[in-house]
Amino acid sequence: MIWDDYLSAADRDRLATTGLTGPAGLGQRPALLVIDVSWGFAGDRPGEDILDSIRRWPNSCGAESWDAVDRIAALCTAARARGIPVLYTTGRARGDAWDVGSWSWKNSRTGEQVPATPEDRDANEIVSALTPEARDLLVYKRKPSAFFSAPTATHLRRLGCDSVLLTGTTTSGCVRASAVDAYSHGFKVAAIEDGCFDRAQSSHAVALFDIAMRYGAVIDSAAALGHMAALAAPSAPALPR
């Protein structure tokens, strides 16, 4: 697995004794969650080195963002074709950044993106390659989790979902926080390894390890596509109209 290089022999021995493997994570009525894949986190130049991208977009994850974007786009297309709900999350802030709150405590460059952003783009706007369709749901959030003080769990229950397939960024931040809260709300969780991205490979790998040990499954996009294809089409889709 992607995290194997980060585990010592002692770690492996301890884990074999604890029996931590996490729940299965694949349900029969999933929703696809696309977490924070915005200009601010992906940058606006596919293929651009992360160090160059960060100079203009403080939160950018660079070129690896766009590798994941391609896979997320394919997942969105497959989900819609099967009647599987697609939910997007992103942030939102006042022009004076008053409501950014604790985000500014940990990032000294927060003010660079509120209200001004490179190329006159809104840092919180979903990248154009993944523009939500009319039937999709867009949830605005203020904190890392897609569920904290947001209607995500309510939407999922109204849609009859029993599980979530997680994509987006950052793996160690908002994706992991969403996995914890989805699990806590009673949904099965599967994080899609190559559909998530982060600024550091170690953070990406260890966050996925943590999800796999405690909160759900970690699968790749091919497995997620196969899972969706094998599901029976919903008899009465509850998608927004």
PDB file of C-alpha atoms in Angstrom:
ATOM      1  CA  MET A   1       0.000   0.000   0.000  1.00  0.00           C
ATOM      2  CA  ILE A   2       1.005   3.612  -0.457  1.00  0.00           C
ATOM      3  CA  TRP A   3       1.893   3.955   3.223  1.00  0.00           C
ATOM      4  CA  ASP A   4       4.158   0.893   3.476  1.00  0.00           C
ATOM      5  CA  ASP A   5       7.384   2.902   3.163  1.00  0.00           C
ATOM      6  CA  TYR A   6       6.393   4.987   6.170  1.00  0.00           C
ATOM      7  CA  LEU A   7       5.869   2.077   8.580  1.00  0.00           C
ATOM      8  CA  SER A   8       8.676   0.552  10.604  1.00  0.00           C
ATOM      9  CA  ALA A   9       8.925  -3.147  11.391  1.00  0.00           C
ATOM     10  CA  ALA A  10       7.838  -2.298  14.938  1.00  0.00           C
ATOM     11  CA  ASP A  11       4.775  -0.483  13.589  1.00  0.00           C
ATOM     12  CA  ARG A  12       3.779  -3.541  11.570  1.00  0.00           C
ATOM     13  CA  ASP A  13       4.171  -5.833  14.578  1.00  0.00           C
ATOM     14  CA  ARG A  14       2.027  -3.586  16.737  1.00  0.00           C
ATOM     15  CA  LEU A  15      -0.697  -3.286  14.114  1.00  0.00           C
ATOM     16  CA  ALA A  16      -0.815  -7.043  13.616  1.00  0.00           C
ATOM     17  CA  THR A  17      -1.482  -7.389  17.337  1.00  0.00           C
ATOM     18  CA  THR A  18      -4.112  -4.659  17.608  1.00  0.00           C
ATOM     19  CA  GLY A  19      -6.225  -5.980  14.754  1.00  0.00           C
ATOM     20  CA  LEU A  20      -6.947  -2.470  13.473  1.00  0.00           C
ATOM     21  CA  THR A  21      -8.146  -2.748   9.902  1.00  0.00           C
ATOM     22  CA  GLY A  22     -11.085  -0.359   9.776  1.00  0.00           C
ATOM     23  CA  PRO A  23     -14.609  -1.110   8.532  1.00  0.00           C
ATOM     24  CA  ALA A  24     -15.222  -2.357   4.990  1.00  0.00           C
ATOM     25  CA  GLY A  25     -16.364   1.018   3.721  1.00  0.00           C
ATOM     26  CA  LEU A  26     -18.305   0.118   0.568  1.00  0.00           C
ATOM     27  CA  GLY A  27     -22.066   0.537   0.716  1.00  0.00           C
ATOM     28  CA  GLN A  28     -24.891  -0.100  -1.718  1.00  0.00           C
ATOM     29  CA  ARG A  29     -26.118   3.510  -1.952  1.00  0.00           C
ATOM     30  CA  PRO A  30     -23.002   5.673  -2.075  1.00  0.00           C
ATOM     31  CA  ALA A  31     -22.543   9.335  -2.765  1.00  0.00           C
ATOM     32  CA  LEU A  32     -19.413  10.756  -4.350  1.00  0.00           C
ATOM     33  CA  LEU A  33     -17.926  13.642  -2.350  1.00  0.00           C
ATOM     34  CA  VAL A  34     -15.579  16.049  -4.116  1.00  0.00           C
ATOM     35  CA  ILE A  35     -13.885  17.971  -1.340  1.00  0.00           C
ATOM     36  CA  ASP A  36     -12.487  21.457  -1.963  1.00  0.00           C
ATOM     37  CA  VAL A  37     -11.092  20.979  -5.485  1.00  0.00           C
ATOM     38  CA  SER A  38     -10.899  24.715  -6.046  1.00  0.00           C
ATOM     39  CA  TRP A  39      -8.466  27.087  -7.731  1.00  0.00           C
ATOM     40  CA  GLY A  40      -7.011  27.874  -4.327  1.00  0.00           C
ATOM     41  CA  PHE A  41      -6.022  24.260  -3.678  1.00  0.00           C
ATOM     42  CA  ALA A  42      -5.234  23.096  -7.215  1.00  0.00           C
ATOM     43  CA  GLY A  43      -3.797  26.249  -8.733  1.00  0.00           C
ATOM     44  CA  ASP A  44      -4.827  27.385 -12.186  1.00  0.00           C
ATOM     45  CA  ARG A  45      -2.029  25.952 -14.346  1.00  0.00           C
ATOM     46  CA  PRO A  46      -2.161  22.164 -14.791  1.00  0.00           C
ATOM     47  CA  GLY A  47       1.326  20.695 -14.676  1.00  0.00           C
ATOM     48  CA  GLU A  48       2.843  23.642 -12.837  1.00  0.00           C
ATOM     49  CA  ASP A  49       5.437  22.737 -10.218  1.00  0.00           C
ATOM     50  CA  ILE A  50       4.073  23.071  -6.710  1.00  0.00           C
ATOM     51  CA  LEU A  51       6.716  25.588  -5.635  1.00  0.00           C
ATOM     52  CA  ASP A  52       5.802  27.879  -8.516  1.00  0.00           C
ATOM     53  CA  SER A  53       2.085  27.415  -7.890  1.00  0.00           C
ATOM     54  CA  ILE A  54       2.394  28.157  -4.172  1.00  0.00           C
ATOM     55  CA  ARG A  55       3.973  31.527  -4.920  1.00  0.00           C
ATOM     56  CA  ARG A  56       0.637  32.641  -6.377  1.00  0.00           C
ATOM     57  CA  TRP A  57      -1.773  30.322  -4.566  1.00  0.00           C
ATOM     58  CA  PRO A  58      -0.666  29.801  -0.931  1.00  0.00           C
ATOM     59  CA  ASN A  59      -2.727  26.619  -0.480  1.00  0.00           C
ATOM     60  CA  SER A  60      -1.929  25.004  -3.838  1.00  0.00           C
ATOM     61  CA  CYS A  61      -0.936  21.357  -4.111  1.00  0.00           C
ATOM     62  CA  GLY A  62       0.581  21.835  -7.557  1.00  0.00           C
ATOM     63  CA  ALA A  63       0.726  19.445 -10.506  1.00  0.00           C
ATOM     64  CA  GLU A  64      -0.442  16.403  -8.513  1.00  0.00           C
ATOM     65  CA  SER A  65      -3.761  18.167  -8.038  1.00  0.00           C
ATOM     66  CA  TRP A  66      -4.437  17.909 -11.742  1.00  0.00           C
ATOM     67  CA  ASP A  67      -3.608  14.212 -11.947  1.00  0.00           C
ATOM     68  CA  ALA A  68      -6.344  13.689  -9.367  1.00  0.00           C
ATOM     69  CA  VAL A  69      -8.721  16.098 -11.147  1.00  0.00           C
ATOM     70  CA  ASP A  70      -8.689  13.883 -14.232  1.00  0.00           C
ATOM     71  CA  ARG A  71      -9.627  10.844 -12.157  1.00  0.00           C
ATOM     72  CA  ILE A  72     -12.287  12.738 -10.209  1.00  0.00           C
ATOM     73  CA  ALA A  73     -13.864  13.895 -13.485  1.00  0.00           C
ATOM     74  CA  ALA A  74     -14.155  10.266 -14.626  1.00  0.00           C
ATOM     75  CA  LEU A  75     -15.677   9.306 -11.273  1.00  0.00           C
ATOM     76  CA  CYS A  76     -18.220  12.126 -11.500  1.00  0.00           C
ATOM     77  CA  THR A  77     -19.253  11.031 -14.993  1.00  0.00           C
ATOM     78  CA  ALA A  78     -19.669   7.428 -13.875  1.00  0.00           C
ATOM     79  CA  ALA A  79     -21.588   8.422 -10.749  1.00  0.00           C
ATOM     80  CA  ARG A  80     -24.068  10.570 -12.663  1.00  0.00           C
ATOM     81  CA  ALA A  81     -24.611   7.798 -15.218  1.00  0.00           C
ATOM     82  CA  ARG A  82     -25.564   5.427 -12.383  1.00  0.00           C
ATOM     83  CA  GLY A  83     -27.788   7.898 -10.548  1.00  0.00           C
ATOM     84  CA  ILE A  84     -25.241   8.221  -7.738  1.00  0.00           C
ATOM     85  CA  PRO A  85     -25.338  11.661  -6.072  1.00  0.00           C
ATOM     86  CA  VAL A  86     -22.325  13.929  -6.478  1.00  0.00           C
ATOM     87  CA  LEU A  87     -21.711  16.450  -3.685  1.00  0.00           C
ATOM     88  CA  TYR A  88     -19.091  19.175  -3.827  1.00  0.00           C
ATOM     89  CA  THR A  89     -17.719  21.176  -0.932  1.00  0.00           C
ATOM     90  CA  THR A  90     -15.791  24.412  -0.864  1.00  0.00           C
ATOM     91  CA  GLY A  91     -15.185  27.312   1.484  1.00  0.00           C
ATOM     92  CA  ARG A  92     -16.667  30.769   1.558  1.00  0.00           C
ATOM     93  CA  ALA A  93     -15.521  33.974   3.227  1.00  0.00           C
ATOM     94  CA  ARG A  94     -16.580  37.603   3.569  1.00  0.00           C
ATOM     95  CA  GLY A  95     -14.657  40.164   1.592  1.00  0.00           C
ATOM     96  CA  ASP A  96     -13.003  41.472   4.758  1.00  0.00           C
ATOM     97  CA  ALA A  97     -12.048  37.922   5.866  1.00  0.00           C
ATOM     98  CA  TRP A  98     -13.658  38.428   9.283  1.00  0.00           C
ATOM     99  CA  ASP A  99     -15.267  34.988   9.179  1.00  0.00           C
ATOM    100  CA  VAL A 100     -12.092  33.154   8.170  1.00  0.00           C
ATOM    101  CA  GLY A 101     -11.527  32.780  11.880  1.00  0.00           C
ATOM    102  CA  SER A 102      -9.135  30.077  13.009  1.00  0.00           C
ATOM    103  CA  TRP A 103      -7.853  29.359   9.492  1.00  0.00           C
ATOM    104  CA  SER A 104      -5.731  32.491   9.811  1.00  0.00           C
ATOM    105  CA  TRP A 105      -4.137  31.205  13.010  1.00  0.00           C
ATOM    106  CA  LYS A 106      -2.258  28.501  11.105  1.00  0.00           C
ATOM    107  CA  ASN A 107      -1.594  30.219   7.782  1.00  0.00           C
ATOM    108  CA  SER A 108       0.097  33.593   7.690  1.00  0.00           C
ATOM    109  CA  ARG A 109      -0.801  34.017   3.989  1.00  0.00           C
ATOM    110  CA  THR A 110      -4.577  33.686   4.404  1.00  0.00           C
ATOM    111  CA  GLY A 111      -5.115  37.351   3.631  1.00  0.00           C
ATOM    112  CA  GLU A 112      -3.535  36.970   0.187  1.00  0.00           C
ATOM    113  CA  GLN A 113      -6.608  35.155  -1.127  1.00  0.00           C
ATOM    114  CA  VAL A 114      -9.356  37.204   0.525  1.00  0.00           C
ATOM    115  CA  PRO A 115     -10.622  39.129  -1.309  1.00  0.00           C
ATOM    116  CA  ALA A 116      -7.888  39.427  -3.987  1.00  0.00           C
ATOM    117  CA  THR A 117      -6.737  36.283  -5.826  1.00  0.00           C
ATOM    118  CA  PRO A 118      -4.456  35.588  -8.805  1.00  0.00           C
ATOM    119  CA  GLU A 119      -5.939  36.083 -12.260  1.00  0.00           C
ATOM    120  CA  ASP A 120      -9.068  37.557 -10.619  1.00  0.00           C
ATOM    121  CA  ARG A 121     -10.281  34.066  -9.772  1.00  0.00           C
ATOM    122  CA  ASP A 122     -12.131  33.210  -6.586  1.00  0.00           C
ATOM    123  CA  ALA A 123      -9.893  30.807  -4.641  1.00  0.00           C
ATOM    124  CA  ASN A 124     -12.996  28.901  -3.473  1.00  0.00           C
ATOM    125  CA  GLU A 125     -14.445  28.359  -6.948  1.00  0.00           C
ATOM    126  CA  ILE A 126     -14.448  24.718  -8.104  1.00  0.00           C
ATOM    127  CA  VAL A 127     -11.956  24.247 -10.955  1.00  0.00           C
ATOM    128  CA  SER A 128     -13.612  24.443 -14.380  1.00  0.00           C
ATOM    129  CA  ALA A 129     -12.693  20.837 -15.245  1.00  0.00           C
ATOM    130  CA  LEU A 130     -15.051  19.758 -12.448  1.00  0.00           C
ATOM    131  CA  THR A 131     -17.785  22.378 -12.678  1.00  0.00           C
ATOM    132  CA  PRO A 132     -20.839  20.997 -10.832  1.00  0.00           C
ATOM    133  CA  GLU A 133     -23.858  20.141 -12.951  1.00  0.00           C
ATOM    134  CA  ALA A 134     -27.382  21.335 -12.137  1.00  0.00           C
ATOM    135  CA  ARG A 135     -28.293  18.044 -10.455  1.00  0.00           C
ATOM    136  CA  ASP A 136     -25.217  18.048  -8.184  1.00  0.00           C
ATOM    137  CA  LEU A 137     -25.137  19.559  -4.710  1.00  0.00           C
ATOM    138  CA  LEU A 138     -22.685  22.238  -3.584  1.00  0.00           C
ATOM    139  CA  VAL A 139     -22.090  22.583   0.145  1.00  0.00           C
ATOM    140  CA  TYR A 140     -20.280  25.562   1.620  1.00  0.00           C
ATOM    141  CA  LYS A 141     -18.257  24.846   4.730  1.00  0.00           C
ATOM    142  CA  ARG A 142     -16.239  26.897   7.192  1.00  0.00           C
ATOM    143  CA  LYS A 143     -14.001  24.234   8.738  1.00  0.00           C
ATOM    144  CA  PRO A 144     -12.082  21.145   7.511  1.00  0.00           C
ATOM    145  CA  SER A 145     -14.861  18.562   7.663  1.00  0.00           C
ATOM    146  CA  ALA A 146     -17.534  18.466   4.976  1.00  0.00           C
ATOM    147  CA  PHE A 147     -19.974  17.773   7.807  1.00  0.00           C
ATOM    148  CA  PHE A 148     -19.101  20.357  10.461  1.00  0.00           C
ATOM    149  CA  SER A 149     -21.852  23.020  10.645  1.00  0.00           C
ATOM    150  CA  ALA A 150     -22.899  22.049   7.113  1.00  0.00           C
ATOM    151  CA  PRO A 151     -26.004  20.190   5.825  1.00  0.00           C
ATOM    152  CA  THR A 152     -24.031  17.326   4.288  1.00  0.00           C
ATOM    153  CA  ALA A 153     -25.352  14.554   6.530  1.00  0.00           C
ATOM    154  CA  THR A 154     -28.923  15.805   6.070  1.00  0.00           C
ATOM    155  CA  HIS A 155     -28.507  15.795   2.281  1.00  0.00           C
ATOM    156  CA  LEU A 156     -27.064  12.269   2.321  1.00  0.00           C
ATOM    157  CA  ARG A 157     -29.903  10.908   4.428  1.00  0.00           C
ATOM    158  CA  ARG A 158     -32.507  12.593   2.254  1.00  0.00           C
ATOM    159  CA  LEU A 159     -30.866  10.990  -0.771  1.00  0.00           C
ATOM    160  CA  GLY A 160     -30.997   7.573   0.897  1.00  0.00           C
ATOM    161  CA  CYS A 161     -27.225   7.153   0.949  1.00  0.00           C
ATOM    162  CA  ASP A 162     -25.475   4.648   3.180  1.00  0.00           C
ATOM    163  CA  SER A 163     -21.873   5.454   2.274  1.00  0.00           C
ATOM    164  CA  VAL A 164     -19.478   8.021   0.832  1.00  0.00           C
ATOM    165  CA  LEU A 165     -16.672   7.806  -1.687  1.00  0.00           C
ATOM    166  CA  LEU A 166     -14.208  10.554  -0.765  1.00  0.00           C
ATOM    167  CA  THR A 167     -12.082  12.493  -3.230  1.00  0.00           C
ATOM    168  CA  GLY A 168     -10.387  15.858  -3.109  1.00  0.00           C
ATOM    169  CA  THR A 169      -7.988  17.727  -0.887  1.00  0.00           C
ATOM    170  CA  THR A 170      -6.090  17.861   1.270  1.00  0.00           C
ATOM    171  CA  THR A 171      -5.873  14.196   2.163  1.00  0.00           C
ATOM    172  CA  SER A 172      -4.451  14.917   5.613  1.00  0.00           C
ATOM    173  CA  GLY A 173      -6.788  17.836   6.262  1.00  0.00           C
ATOM    174  CA  CYS A 174     -10.299  18.152   4.911  1.00  0.00           C
ATOM    175  CA  VAL A 175     -10.512  14.618   3.459  1.00  0.00           C
ATOM    176  CA  ARG A 176      -9.411  12.968   6.685  1.00  0.00           C
ATOM    177  CA  ALA A 177     -11.673  15.213   8.780  1.00  0.00           C
ATOM    178  CA  SER A 178     -14.605  14.351   6.507  1.00  0.00           C
ATOM    179  CA  ALA A 179     -13.826  10.649   6.820  1.00  0.00           C
ATOM    180  CA  VAL A 180     -13.931  10.897  10.618  1.00  0.00           C
ATOM    181  CA  ASP A 181     -17.254  12.753  10.602  1.00  0.00           C
ATOM    182  CA  ALA A 182     -18.850  10.565   7.918  1.00  0.00           C
ATOM    183  CA  TYR A 183     -17.943   7.522  10.009  1.00  0.00           C
ATOM    184  CA  SER A 184     -19.252   9.247  13.142  1.00  0.00           C
ATOM    185  CA  HIS A 185     -22.573   9.937  11.385  1.00  0.00           C
ATOM    186  CA  GLY A 186     -22.940   6.250  10.562  1.00  0.00           C
ATOM    187  CA  PHE A 187     -21.939   6.257   6.886  1.00  0.00           C
ATOM    188  CA  LYS A 188     -19.515   3.742   5.440  1.00  0.00           C
ATOM    189  CA  VAL A 189     -16.395   5.450   4.131  1.00  0.00           C
ATOM    190  CA  ALA A 190     -14.040   4.791   1.249  1.00  0.00           C
ATOM    191  CA  ALA A 191     -11.242   7.218   0.397  1.00  0.00           C
ATOM    192  CA  ILE A 192     -10.067   7.038  -3.205  1.00  0.00           C
ATOM    193  CA  GLU A 193      -6.286   7.069  -3.038  1.00  0.00           C
ATOM    194  CA  ASP A 194      -5.531   8.495  -6.476  1.00  0.00           C
ATOM    195  CA  GLY A 195      -8.528  10.820  -6.335  1.00  0.00           C
ATOM    196  CA  CYS A 196      -7.141  12.646  -3.288  1.00  0.00           C
ATOM    197  CA  PHE A 197      -4.105  14.907  -3.098  1.00  0.00           C
ATOM    198  CA  ASP A 198      -1.943  16.775  -0.629  1.00  0.00           C
ATOM    199  CA  ARG A 199       1.099  19.041  -0.520  1.00  0.00           C
ATOM    200  CA  ALA A 200       3.379  16.355   0.958  1.00  0.00           C
ATOM    201  CA  GLN A 201       3.513  12.702  -0.032  1.00  0.00           C
ATOM    202  CA  SER A 202       4.114  11.652   3.561  1.00  0.00           C
ATOM    203  CA  SER A 203       0.986  13.462   4.746  1.00  0.00           C
ATOM    204  CA  HIS A 204      -1.032  11.953   1.888  1.00  0.00           C
ATOM    205  CA  ALA A 205       0.145   8.403   2.604  1.00  0.00           C
ATOM    206  CA  VAL A 206      -0.129   8.508   6.390  1.00  0.00           C
ATOM    207  CA  ALA A 207      -3.583  10.127   6.306  1.00  0.00           C
ATOM    208  CA  LEU A 208      -4.814   7.326   4.034  1.00  0.00           C
ATOM    209  CA  PHE A 209      -3.250   4.810   6.417  1.00  0.00           C
ATOM    210  CA  ASP A 210      -5.096   6.405   9.313  1.00  0.00           C
ATOM    211  CA  ILE A 211      -8.405   6.249   7.420  1.00  0.00           C
ATOM    212  CA  ALA A 212      -7.820   2.598   6.510  1.00  0.00           C
ATOM    213  CA  MET A 213      -6.996   1.625  10.092  1.00  0.00           C
ATOM    214  CA  ARG A 214      -9.926   3.382  11.736  1.00  0.00           C
ATOM    215  CA  TYR A 215     -12.690   4.781   9.579  1.00  0.00           C
ATOM    216  CA  GLY A 216     -13.153   2.945   6.286  1.00  0.00           C
ATOM    217  CA  ALA A 217     -11.556   1.554   3.178  1.00  0.00           C
ATOM    218  CA  VAL A 218      -8.872   2.994   0.918  1.00  0.00           C
ATOM    219  CA  ILE A 219      -9.288   2.046  -2.728  1.00  0.00           C
ATOM    220  CA  ASP A 220      -8.096   3.387  -6.079  1.00  0.00           C
ATOM    221  CA  SER A 221     -10.244   5.025  -8.740  1.00  0.00           C
ATOM    222  CA  ALA A 222     -10.401   1.848 -10.831  1.00  0.00           C
ATOM    223  CA  ALA A 223     -11.894  -0.038  -7.889  1.00  0.00           C
ATOM    224  CA  ALA A 224     -14.330   2.802  -7.229  1.00  0.00           C
ATOM    225  CA  LEU A 225     -15.466   2.776 -10.868  1.00  0.00           C
ATOM    226  CA  GLY A 226     -15.914  -0.988 -10.683  1.00  0.00           C
ATOM    227  CA  HIS A 227     -17.915  -0.703  -7.484  1.00  0.00           C
ATOM    228  CA  MET A 228     -20.253   1.896  -8.975  1.00  0.00           C
ATOM    229  CA  ALA A 229     -20.704  -0.126 -12.178  1.00  0.00           C
ATOM    230  CA  ALA A 230     -21.711  -3.201 -10.191  1.00  0.00           C
ATOM    231  CA  LEU A 231     -24.415  -1.424  -8.207  1.00  0.00           C
ATOM    232  CA  ALA A 232     -28.029  -1.834  -9.162  1.00  0.00           C
ATOM    233  CA  ALA A 233     -29.479   1.361 -10.593  1.00  0.00           C
ATOM    234  CA  PRO A 234     -31.657   3.051  -7.956  1.00  0.00           C
ATOM    235  CA  SER A 235     -35.347   2.316  -8.502  1.00  0.00           C
ATOM    236  CA  ALA A 236     -36.392   5.835  -7.565  1.00  0.00           C
ATOM    237  CA  PRO A 237     -33.503   8.295  -7.789  1.00  0.00           C
ATOM    238  CA  ALA A 238     -33.720  10.993  -5.166  1.00  0.00           C
ATOM    239  CA  LEU A 239     -31.428  13.380  -6.995  1.00  0.00           C
ATOM    240  CA  PRO A 240     -32.261  17.086  -6.941  1.00  0.00           C
ATOM    241  CA  ARG A 241     -34.271  18.340  -9.895  1.00  0.00           C
TER     242      ARG A 241
END
